[in-house]
PDB file of C-alpha atoms in Angstrom:
ATOM      1  CA  MET A   1      -4.440  -4.844  15.380  1.00 34.00           C
ATOM      2  CA  PRO A   2      -0.786  -4.665  14.326  1.00 35.00           C
ATOM      3  CA  LEU A   3      -0.969  -1.289  12.659  1.00 33.00           C
ATOM      4  CA  THR A   4       0.358   2.067  13.722  1.00 33.00           C
ATOM      5  CA  ARG A   5      -0.127   5.714  13.050  1.00 32.00           C
ATOM      6  CA  ILE A   6       3.591   5.966  12.309  1.00 34.00           C
ATOM      7  CA  PRO A   7       4.522   4.352   8.959  1.00 37.00           C
ATOM      8  CA  TRP A   8       7.905   2.715   8.468  1.00 34.00           C
ATOM      9  CA  ALA A   9       9.646   1.504   5.324  1.00 40.00           C
ATOM     10  CA  ALA A  10      13.153   0.266   4.690  1.00 38.00           C
ATOM     11  CA  LEU A  11      15.213   2.358   2.307  1.00 37.00           C
ATOM     12  CA  PRO A  12      18.841   2.205   3.501  1.00 36.00           C
ATOM     13  CA  SER A  13      21.951   3.960   2.278  1.00 38.00           C
ATOM     14  CA  PRO A  14      24.013   3.387   0.261  1.00 38.00           C
ATOM     15  CA  SER A  15      22.273   0.283  -1.073  1.00 41.00           C
ATOM     16  CA  LEU A  16      18.869   1.112   0.378  1.00 39.00           C
ATOM     17  CA  THR A  17      19.072  -2.104   2.382  1.00 35.00           C
ATOM     18  CA  LEU A  18      17.542  -0.213   5.241  1.00 35.00           C
ATOM     19  CA  ARG A  19      17.191  -2.409   8.292  1.00 33.00           C
ATOM     20  CA  VAL A  20      16.757  -1.751  11.945  1.00 31.00           C
ATOM     21  CA  CYS A  21      18.102  -4.525  14.175  1.00 32.00           C
ATOM     22  CA  LEU A  22      16.790  -4.347  17.707  1.00 30.00           C
ATOM     23  CA  ALA A  23      17.909  -6.615  20.490  1.00 30.00           C
ATOM     24  CA  GLY A  24      15.694  -9.288  21.909  1.00 33.00           C
ATOM     25  CA  SER A  25      13.784 -12.208  20.527  1.00 35.00           C
ATOM     26  CA  LEU A  26      10.568 -10.179  20.318  1.00 36.00           C
ATOM     27  CA  ILE A  27      12.049  -7.782  17.793  1.00 38.00           C
ATOM     28  CA  GLY A  28      14.875  -9.515  16.011  1.00 41.00           C
ATOM     29  CA  CYS A  29      16.678  -8.218  12.943  1.00 45.00           C
ATOM     30  CA  GLY A  30      15.062  -7.177   9.683  1.00 46.00           C
ATOM     31  CA  THR A  31      15.925  -9.362   6.721  1.00 48.00           C
ATOM     32  CA  TYR A  32      16.908  -8.241   3.247  1.00 56.00           C
ATOM     33  CA  ARG A  33      14.448  -9.365   0.611  1.00 67.00           C
ATOM     34  CA  PRO A  34      13.896  -6.561  -1.887  1.00 79.00           C
ATOM     35  CA  VAL A  35      11.507  -7.421  -4.698  1.00 90.00           C
ATOM     36  CA  ASN A  36      11.453  -4.129  -6.596  1.00 96.00           C
ATOM     37  CA  GLN A  37      12.588  -4.498 -10.197  1.00 96.00           C
ATOM     38  CA  PRO A  38      15.042  -2.229 -12.057  1.00 97.00           C
ATOM     39  CA  LEU A  39      13.846   0.417 -14.492  1.00 96.00           C
ATOM     40  CA  THR A  40      15.597  -0.166 -17.811  1.00 93.00           C
ATOM     41  CA  ARG A  41      15.038   3.343 -19.155  1.00 96.00           C
ATOM     42  CA  TRP A  42      13.639   6.390 -17.397  1.00 97.00           C
ATOM     43  CA  ASP A  43      10.520   7.750 -19.070  1.00 96.00           C
ATOM     44  CA  PRO A  44       8.749  10.707 -17.404  1.00 94.00           C
ATOM     45  CA  THR A  45       5.441   9.602 -18.948  1.00 92.00           C
ATOM     46  CA  TYR A  46       5.627   5.986 -17.762  1.00 95.00           C
ATOM     47  CA  GLY A  47       4.133   4.329 -14.727  1.00 95.00           C
ATOM     48  CA  TYR A  48       1.961   5.197 -11.777  1.00 96.00           C
ATOM     49  CA  ARG A  49       2.609   8.929 -11.500  1.00 94.00           C
ATOM     50  CA  PRO A  50       0.260  11.875 -10.829  1.00 91.00           C
ATOM     51  CA  THR A  51       0.494  13.447 -14.287  1.00 88.00           C
ATOM     52  CA  HIS A  52      -0.142  10.124 -16.028  1.00 80.00           C
ATOM     53  CA  VAL A  53      -3.054   9.067 -13.828  1.00 81.00           C
ATOM     54  CA  GLN A  54      -4.703  12.476 -14.009  1.00 80.00           C
ATOM     55  CA  ALA A  55      -4.371  12.540 -17.802  1.00 76.00           C
ATOM     56  CA  GLU A  56      -6.339   9.283 -17.974  1.00 76.00           C
ATOM     57  CA  ARG A  57      -8.840  10.440 -15.348  1.00 76.00           C
ATOM     58  CA  PRO A  58      -9.293  14.224 -15.683  1.00 76.00           C
ATOM     59  CA  MET A  59     -10.125  16.152 -12.532  1.00 75.00           C
ATOM     60  CA  GLY A  60     -13.041  18.082 -13.968  1.00 79.00           C
ATOM     61  CA  ASP A  61     -14.527  21.120 -12.233  1.00 84.00           C
ATOM     62  CA  VAL A  62     -14.511  19.636  -8.724  1.00 89.00           C
ATOM     63  CA  LEU A  63     -11.209  18.950  -6.955  1.00 91.00           C
ATOM     64  CA  LEU A  64     -11.610  16.585  -4.008  1.00 95.00           C
ATOM     65  CA  ILE A  65      -8.673  15.228  -2.000  1.00 96.00           C
ATOM     66  CA  LEU A  66      -9.019  12.798   0.899  1.00 98.00           C
ATOM     67  CA  ALA A  67      -6.475  12.121   3.655  1.00 98.00           C
ATOM     68  CA  PHE A  68      -6.830   8.792   5.479  1.00 98.00           C
ATOM     69  CA  SER A  69      -4.880   8.580   8.725  1.00 94.00           C
ATOM     70  CA  GLY A  70      -3.437   5.668  10.663  1.00 92.00           C
ATOM     71  CA  GLY A  71      -4.795   3.922  13.717  1.00 88.00           C
ATOM     72  CA  GLY A  72      -5.317   0.273  12.811  1.00 87.00           C
ATOM     73  CA  THR A  73      -8.716  -1.162  11.989  1.00 89.00           C
ATOM     74  CA  ARG A  74     -10.450   1.878  13.465  1.00 93.00           C
ATOM     75  CA  ALA A  75      -8.693   4.118  10.933  1.00 94.00           C
ATOM     76  CA  ALA A  76      -9.624   1.762   8.106  1.00 95.00           C
ATOM     77  CA  ALA A  77     -13.247   1.704   9.319  1.00 96.00           C
ATOM     78  CA  LEU A  78     -13.411   5.498   9.572  1.00 97.00           C
ATOM     79  CA  SER A  79     -12.027   5.784   6.034  1.00 98.00           C
ATOM     80  CA  TYR A  80     -14.614   3.287   4.847  1.00 98.00           C
ATOM     81  CA  GLY A  81     -17.377   5.321   6.494  1.00 98.00           C
ATOM     82  CA  VAL A  82     -16.146   8.430   4.698  1.00 98.00           C
ATOM     83  CA  LEU A  83     -16.395   6.614   1.363  1.00 98.00           C
ATOM     84  CA  GLN A  84     -19.925   5.483   2.184  1.00 98.00           C
ATOM     85  CA  GLU A  85     -21.001   9.024   3.044  1.00 98.00           C
ATOM     86  CA  LEU A  86     -19.469  10.406  -0.155  1.00 98.00           C
ATOM     87  CA  ARG A  87     -21.258   7.683  -2.125  1.00 98.00           C
ATOM     88  CA  ASP A  88     -24.590   8.718  -0.612  1.00 98.00           C
ATOM     89  CA  THR A  89     -24.042  12.465  -1.098  1.00 97.00           C
ATOM     90  CA  GLN A  90     -25.413  13.810  -4.387  1.00 96.00           C
ATOM     91  CA  ILE A  91     -24.155  16.976  -6.057  1.00 94.00           C
ATOM     92  CA  THR A  92     -24.915  18.635  -9.390  1.00 92.00           C
ATOM     93  CA  VAL A  93     -22.070  19.315 -11.831  1.00 87.00           C
ATOM     94  CA  ASP A  94     -22.947  21.175 -15.048  1.00 86.00           C
ATOM     95  CA  GLY A  95     -26.581  20.302 -14.498  1.00 89.00           C
ATOM     96  CA  THR A  96     -25.870  16.596 -14.070  1.00 90.00           C
ATOM     97  CA  PRO A  97     -26.451  14.829 -10.724  1.00 93.00           C
ATOM     98  CA  ARG A  98     -23.402  12.967  -9.524  1.00 92.00           C
ATOM     99  CA  ARG A  99     -22.170  11.204  -6.428  1.00 96.00           C
ATOM    100  CA  LEU A 100     -19.605  13.204  -4.509  1.00 96.00           C
ATOM    101  CA  LEU A 101     -17.560  10.000  -4.342  1.00 97.00           C
ATOM    102  CA  ASP A 102     -17.081  10.126  -8.116  1.00 94.00           C
ATOM    103  CA  GLU A 103     -15.325  13.483  -7.752  1.00 94.00           C
ATOM    104  CA  VAL A 104     -12.463  12.139  -5.584  1.00 96.00           C
ATOM    105  CA  ASP A 105      -9.194  12.857  -7.383  1.00 95.00           C
ATOM    106  CA  LEU A 106      -6.543  11.912  -4.822  1.00 96.00           C
ATOM    107  CA  ILE A 107      -6.399   9.851  -1.638  1.00 98.00           C
ATOM    108  CA  THR A 108      -3.281  10.184   0.490  1.00 98.00           C
ATOM    109  CA  ALA A 109      -3.095   7.539   3.171  1.00 98.00           C
ATOM    110  CA  VAL A 110      -0.975   5.940   5.850  1.00 96.00           C
ATOM    111  CA  SER A 111      -1.137   2.782   7.949  1.00 93.00           C
ATOM    112  CA  GLY A 112      -4.723   1.578   8.513  1.00 93.00           C
ATOM    113  CA  GLY A 113      -6.060   4.151   6.073  1.00 97.00           C
ATOM    114  CA  SER A 114      -3.849   2.690   3.336  1.00 97.00           C
ATOM    115  CA  PHE A 115      -5.854  -0.541   3.289  1.00 96.00           C
ATOM    116  CA  THR A 116      -9.105   1.284   2.517  1.00 98.00           C
ATOM    117  CA  ALA A 117      -7.542   3.720   0.054  1.00 98.00           C
ATOM    118  CA  ALA A 118      -5.730   1.057  -1.957  1.00 98.00           C
ATOM    119  CA  TYR A 119      -8.713  -1.293  -2.012  1.00 98.00           C
ATOM    120  CA  TYR A 120     -11.079   1.431  -3.215  1.00 98.00           C
ATOM    121  CA  ALA A 121      -8.666   2.630  -5.895  1.00 97.00           C
ATOM    122  CA  LEU A 122      -8.313  -0.954  -7.146  1.00 97.00           C
ATOM    123  CA  ARG A 123     -11.894  -2.185  -6.865  1.00 97.00           C
ATOM    124  CA  GLY A 124     -14.111   0.885  -6.966  1.00 97.00           C
ATOM    125  CA  ASP A 125     -17.628   0.252  -5.650  1.00 97.00           C
ATOM    126  CA  ARG A 126     -16.732  -3.340  -4.882  1.00 97.00           C
ATOM    127  CA  VAL A 127     -15.301  -1.899  -1.660  1.00 98.00           C
ATOM    128  CA  PHE A 128     -18.907  -1.647  -0.429  1.00 98.00           C
ATOM    129  CA  VAL A 129     -19.540  -5.304  -1.233  1.00 97.00           C
ATOM    130  CA  ASP A 130     -16.710  -7.241   0.374  1.00 96.00           C
ATOM    131  CA  PHE A 131     -14.179  -4.972   2.130  1.00 96.00           C
ATOM    132  CA  GLU A 132     -15.909  -5.389   5.478  1.00 95.00           C
ATOM    133  CA  GLU A 133     -15.753  -9.169   5.204  1.00 93.00           C
ATOM    134  CA  ARG A 134     -12.222  -9.266   3.814  1.00 92.00           C
ATOM    135  CA  PHE A 135     -10.697  -6.853   6.316  1.00 92.00           C
ATOM    136  CA  LEU A 136     -12.794  -4.757   8.677  1.00 92.00           C
ATOM    137  CA  ARG A 137     -14.658  -7.570  10.419  1.00 89.00           C
ATOM    138  CA  ARG A 138     -11.660  -9.870  10.687  1.00 79.00           C
ATOM    139  CA  ASN A 139      -9.276 -10.034  13.623  1.00 66.00           C
ATOM    140  CA  ILE A 140      -6.108  -9.533  11.612  1.00 66.00           C
ATOM    141  CA  GLN A 141      -3.918  -9.467  14.721  1.00 66.00           C
ATOM    142  CA  ARG A 142      -5.197 -12.871  15.814  1.00 58.00           C
ATOM    143  CA  THR A 143      -4.780 -14.240  12.296  1.00 60.00           C
ATOM    144  CA  LEU A 144      -1.167 -13.104  12.079  1.00 59.00           C
ATOM    145  CA  ILE A 145      -0.390 -14.572  15.503  1.00 56.00           C
ATOM    146  CA  LEU A 146      -1.866 -17.915  14.419  1.00 54.00           C
ATOM    147  CA  ASP A 147       0.278 -17.732  11.290  1.00 53.00           C
ATOM    148  CA  LEU A 148       3.367 -17.447  13.498  1.00 57.00           C
ATOM    149  CA  LEU A 149       2.332 -20.529  15.470  1.00 52.00           C
ATOM    150  CA  ARG A 150       1.950 -22.796  12.440  1.00 60.00           C
ATOM    151  CA  PRO A 151       4.851 -25.274  11.980  1.00 60.00           C
ATOM    152  CA  LYS A 152       5.089 -24.313   8.296  1.00 56.00           C
ATOM    153  CA  SER A 153       5.864 -20.747   9.357  1.00 48.00           C
ATOM    154  CA  TRP A 154       8.671 -21.896  11.640  1.00 45.00           C
ATOM    155  CA  PHE A 155      10.569 -23.299   8.672  1.00 46.00           C
ATOM    156  CA  LEU A 156       9.944 -20.158   6.629  1.00 49.00           C
ATOM    157  CA  LEU A 157      11.027 -17.888   9.465  1.00 50.00           C
ATOM    158  CA  ALA A 158      14.251 -19.854   9.811  1.00 47.00           C
ATOM    159  CA  SER A 159      15.219 -18.574   6.364  1.00 51.00           C
ATOM    160  CA  ALA A 160      17.295 -15.405   6.086  1.00 49.00           C
ATOM    161  CA  SER A 161      14.901 -14.133   3.402  1.00 50.00           C
ATOM    162  CA  PHE A 162      11.671 -14.497   5.368  1.00 47.00           C
ATOM    163  CA  ASP A 163      10.388 -12.733   8.475  1.00 59.00           C
ATOM    164  CA  ARG A 164       7.236 -11.568  10.237  1.00 67.00           C
ATOM    165  CA  SER A 165       6.643  -8.817   7.692  1.00 76.00           C
ATOM    166  CA  GLU A 166       6.742 -11.379   4.880  1.00 82.00           C
ATOM    167  CA  LEU A 167       4.072 -13.428   6.659  1.00 81.00           C
ATOM    168  CA  ALA A 168       1.832 -10.357   6.832  1.00 85.00           C
ATOM    169  CA  ILE A 169       2.531  -9.405   3.206  1.00 89.00           C
ATOM    170  CA  GLU A 170       1.635 -12.888   1.966  1.00 88.00           C
ATOM    171  CA  ARG A 171      -1.696 -12.779   3.807  1.00 86.00           C
ATOM    172  CA  TYR A 172      -2.534  -9.232   2.651  1.00 91.00           C
ATOM    173  CA  ASP A 173      -1.596 -10.143  -0.918  1.00 93.00           C
ATOM    174  CA  ARG A 174      -3.602 -13.363  -0.961  1.00 91.00           C
ATOM    175  CA  GLU A 175      -6.729 -12.465   0.994  1.00 90.00           C
ATOM    176  CA  ILE A 176      -7.174  -8.713   0.505  1.00 94.00           C
ATOM    177  CA  PHE A 177      -5.449  -7.431  -2.623  1.00 96.00           C
ATOM    178  CA  GLU A 178      -5.491 -10.643  -4.693  1.00 95.00           C
ATOM    179  CA  GLY A 179      -1.979 -10.239  -6.061  1.00 96.00           C
ATOM    180  CA  ALA A 180      -2.584  -6.728  -7.428  1.00 98.00           C
ATOM    181  CA  THR A 181       0.378  -4.621  -8.502  1.00 98.00           C
ATOM    182  CA  PHE A 182       0.700  -0.908  -9.210  1.00 98.00           C
ATOM    183  CA  ALA A 183       0.133  -1.699 -12.891  1.00 97.00           C
ATOM    184  CA  ASP A 184      -3.281  -2.991 -11.843  1.00 97.00           C
ATOM    185  CA  LEU A 185      -3.811   0.137  -9.774  1.00 96.00           C
ATOM    186  CA  GLU A 186      -3.103   2.288 -12.822  1.00 95.00           C
ATOM    187  CA  ALA A 187      -5.333   0.151 -15.061  1.00 95.00           C
ATOM    188  CA  ALA A 188      -8.243   0.466 -12.609  1.00 95.00           C
ATOM    189  CA  ARG A 189      -8.420   4.201 -13.397  1.00 92.00           C
ATOM    190  CA  GLY A 190      -9.564   5.051  -9.920  1.00 94.00           C
ATOM    191  CA  PRO A 191      -8.414   8.117  -7.989  1.00 95.00           C
ATOM    192  CA  LEU A 192      -4.682   8.580  -7.561  1.00 96.00           C
ATOM    193  CA  VAL A 193      -3.542   6.997  -4.306  1.00 97.00           C
ATOM    194  CA  HIS A 194      -0.490   7.987  -2.314  1.00 98.00           C
ATOM    195  CA  ILE A 195       0.474   5.127  -0.001  1.00 98.00           C
ATOM    196  CA  ASN A 196       2.896   6.745   2.416  1.00 97.00           C
ATOM    197  CA  ALA A 197       5.674   5.196   4.476  1.00 96.00           C
ATOM    198  CA  THR A 198       8.888   6.469   6.077  1.00 93.00           C
ATOM    199  CA  ASP A 199      12.446   6.306   4.751  1.00 91.00           C
ATOM    200  CA  LEU A 200      14.428   5.076   7.744  1.00 87.00           C
ATOM    201  CA  THR A 201      17.610   6.635   6.372  1.00 86.00           C
ATOM    202  CA  THR A 202      16.321  10.197   6.457  1.00 88.00           C
ATOM    203  CA  GLY A 203      13.178   9.962   8.573  1.00 90.00           C
ATOM    204  CA  GLY A 204      11.337  11.601   5.691  1.00 92.00           C
ATOM    205  CA  ALA A 205       8.231  10.518   3.841  1.00 93.00           C
ATOM    206  CA  PHE A 206       8.414   7.888   1.126  1.00 96.00           C
ATOM    207  CA  THR A 207       5.429   7.666  -1.218  1.00 97.00           C
ATOM    208  CA  PHE A 208       4.814   4.682  -3.470  1.00 98.00           C
ATOM    209  CA  ILE A 209       4.513   6.480  -6.807  1.00 97.00           C
ATOM    210  CA  GLN A 210       6.753   6.184  -9.855  1.00 97.00           C
ATOM    211  CA  PRO A 211       8.486   9.583  -9.427  1.00 97.00           C
ATOM    212  CA  GLN A 212       9.800   8.358  -6.062  1.00 96.00           C
ATOM    213  CA  PHE A 213      10.952   5.115  -7.681  1.00 97.00           C
ATOM    214  CA  ASP A 214      12.603   7.039 -10.541  1.00 97.00           C
ATOM    215  CA  ALA A 215      15.241   8.251  -8.104  1.00 95.00           C
ATOM    216  CA  ILE A 216      16.337   4.661  -7.438  1.00 96.00           C
ATOM    217  CA  CYS A 217      15.820   3.566 -11.083  1.00 98.00           C
ATOM    218  CA  SER A 218      13.169   1.065 -10.083  1.00 98.00           C
ATOM    219  CA  ASP A 219       9.937   0.066 -11.823  1.00 98.00           C
ATOM    220  CA  LEU A 220       6.924   0.441  -9.544  1.00 98.00           C
ATOM    221  CA  SER A 221       4.534  -1.228 -12.008  1.00 97.00           C
ATOM    222  CA  SER A 222       5.335  -4.787 -10.922  1.00 96.00           C
ATOM    223  CA  PHE A 223       5.520  -3.924  -7.223  1.00 97.00           C
ATOM    224  CA  PRO A 224       2.741  -5.559  -5.135  1.00 97.00           C
ATOM    225  CA  VAL A 225       0.216  -3.187  -3.608  1.00 98.00           C
ATOM    226  CA  ALA A 226       0.144  -5.414  -0.519  1.00 96.00           C
ATOM    227  CA  ARG A 227       3.856  -4.811   0.051  1.00 96.00           C
ATOM    228  CA  ALA A 228       3.428  -1.033  -0.113  1.00 97.00           C
ATOM    229  CA  VAL A 229       0.516  -1.189   2.345  1.00 96.00           C
ATOM    230  CA  ALA A 230       2.622  -3.383   4.639  1.00 93.00           C
ATOM    231  CA  ALA A 231       5.414  -0.807   4.584  1.00 94.00           C
ATOM    232  CA  SER A 232       2.899   1.893   5.443  1.00 95.00           C
ATOM    233  CA  SER A 233       1.467  -0.068   8.374  1.00 90.00           C
ATOM    234  CA  ALA A 234       4.446  -1.956   9.826  1.00 82.00           C
ATOM    235  CA  VAL A 235       4.753  -1.340  13.560  1.00 77.00           C
ATOM    236  CA  PRO A 236       8.398  -0.632  14.479  1.00 76.00           C
ATOM    237  CA  GLY A 237       9.788  -3.472  16.553  1.00 72.00           C
ATOM    238  CA  ILE A 238       6.961  -5.878  15.773  1.00 73.00           C
ATOM    239  CA  PHE A 239       7.465  -5.984  12.034  1.00 77.00           C
ATOM    240  CA  SER A 240      10.773  -5.639  10.236  1.00 82.00           C
ATOM    241  CA  PRO A 241      11.286  -2.814   7.713  1.00 85.00           C
ATOM    242  CA  ILE A 242      10.431  -3.396   4.058  1.00 89.00           C
ATOM    243  CA  PRO A 243      13.648  -3.125   1.990  1.00 90.00           C
ATOM    244  CA  LEU A 244      14.047  -1.715  -1.501  1.00 94.00           C
ATOM    245  CA  ARG A 245      17.070  -2.193  -3.746  1.00 94.00           C
ATOM    246  CA  ASN A 246      18.692   0.963  -5.076  1.00 94.00           C
ATOM    247  CA  TYR A 247      19.443   0.819  -8.829  1.00 96.00           C
ATOM    248  CA  ALA A 248      20.245   4.539  -9.091  1.00 96.00           C
ATOM    249  CA  GLY A 249      22.391   5.552 -12.044  1.00 95.00           C
ATOM    250  CA  GLN A 250      21.310   2.672 -14.272  1.00 95.00           C
ATOM    251  CA  CYS A 251      18.288   4.102 -16.091  1.00 97.00           C
ATOM    252  CA  GLY A 252      19.360   7.540 -17.325  1.00 95.00           C
ATOM    253  CA  TYR A 253      17.408   9.421 -14.696  1.00 94.00           C
TER     254      TYR A 253
END
């Protein structure tokens, strides 16, 4: 399974065209294909941000935060098992029986755990219906390798704007997340999700939430969830970094 416990994203300086070029045909050089859109005007109440999400989905009396780690399909499966157990655990809040799962306010996730976290936040209880079939019981590594062997992929990979990460993103977007963006994630009104990756410029954490995108004057709303999950789970050397364009200074932030 081509996932790792160490998340990587591409956020280079000064243009945030962060790429790591490693020698050898196995690794190759990351391409530059940023898809993040500019933010026309900074608004601290706009977009997928903690204060906005929590205003639409109040925490209530029970604060429950989950942390889903990396580790490929095993991490995703463990995270899924946690959700199942929370679903089956009943508590009483103000005299009303509730599922403990309904009290989850925030899920912070990386790598394999990001798949489960993002899918649950988007689809809610549907995760218990089709997530196993869509992801857990599939050999994603084998599928991605077969993608590389298809003649159509050879032509795509010959382009300077397409690479192995793009192949993975297209499959995640089509078969798992169904084209969902962060606007869809906000509209779903599920728990706040922090999909975490790494800024290769600083080595620090990069979280896919609007406050992080404010700093580069970019609009997270149209950004595909699949691309954020790919950045969180891209194995260094096997997948190229995921680049973002820096629009800083253009939105009044």
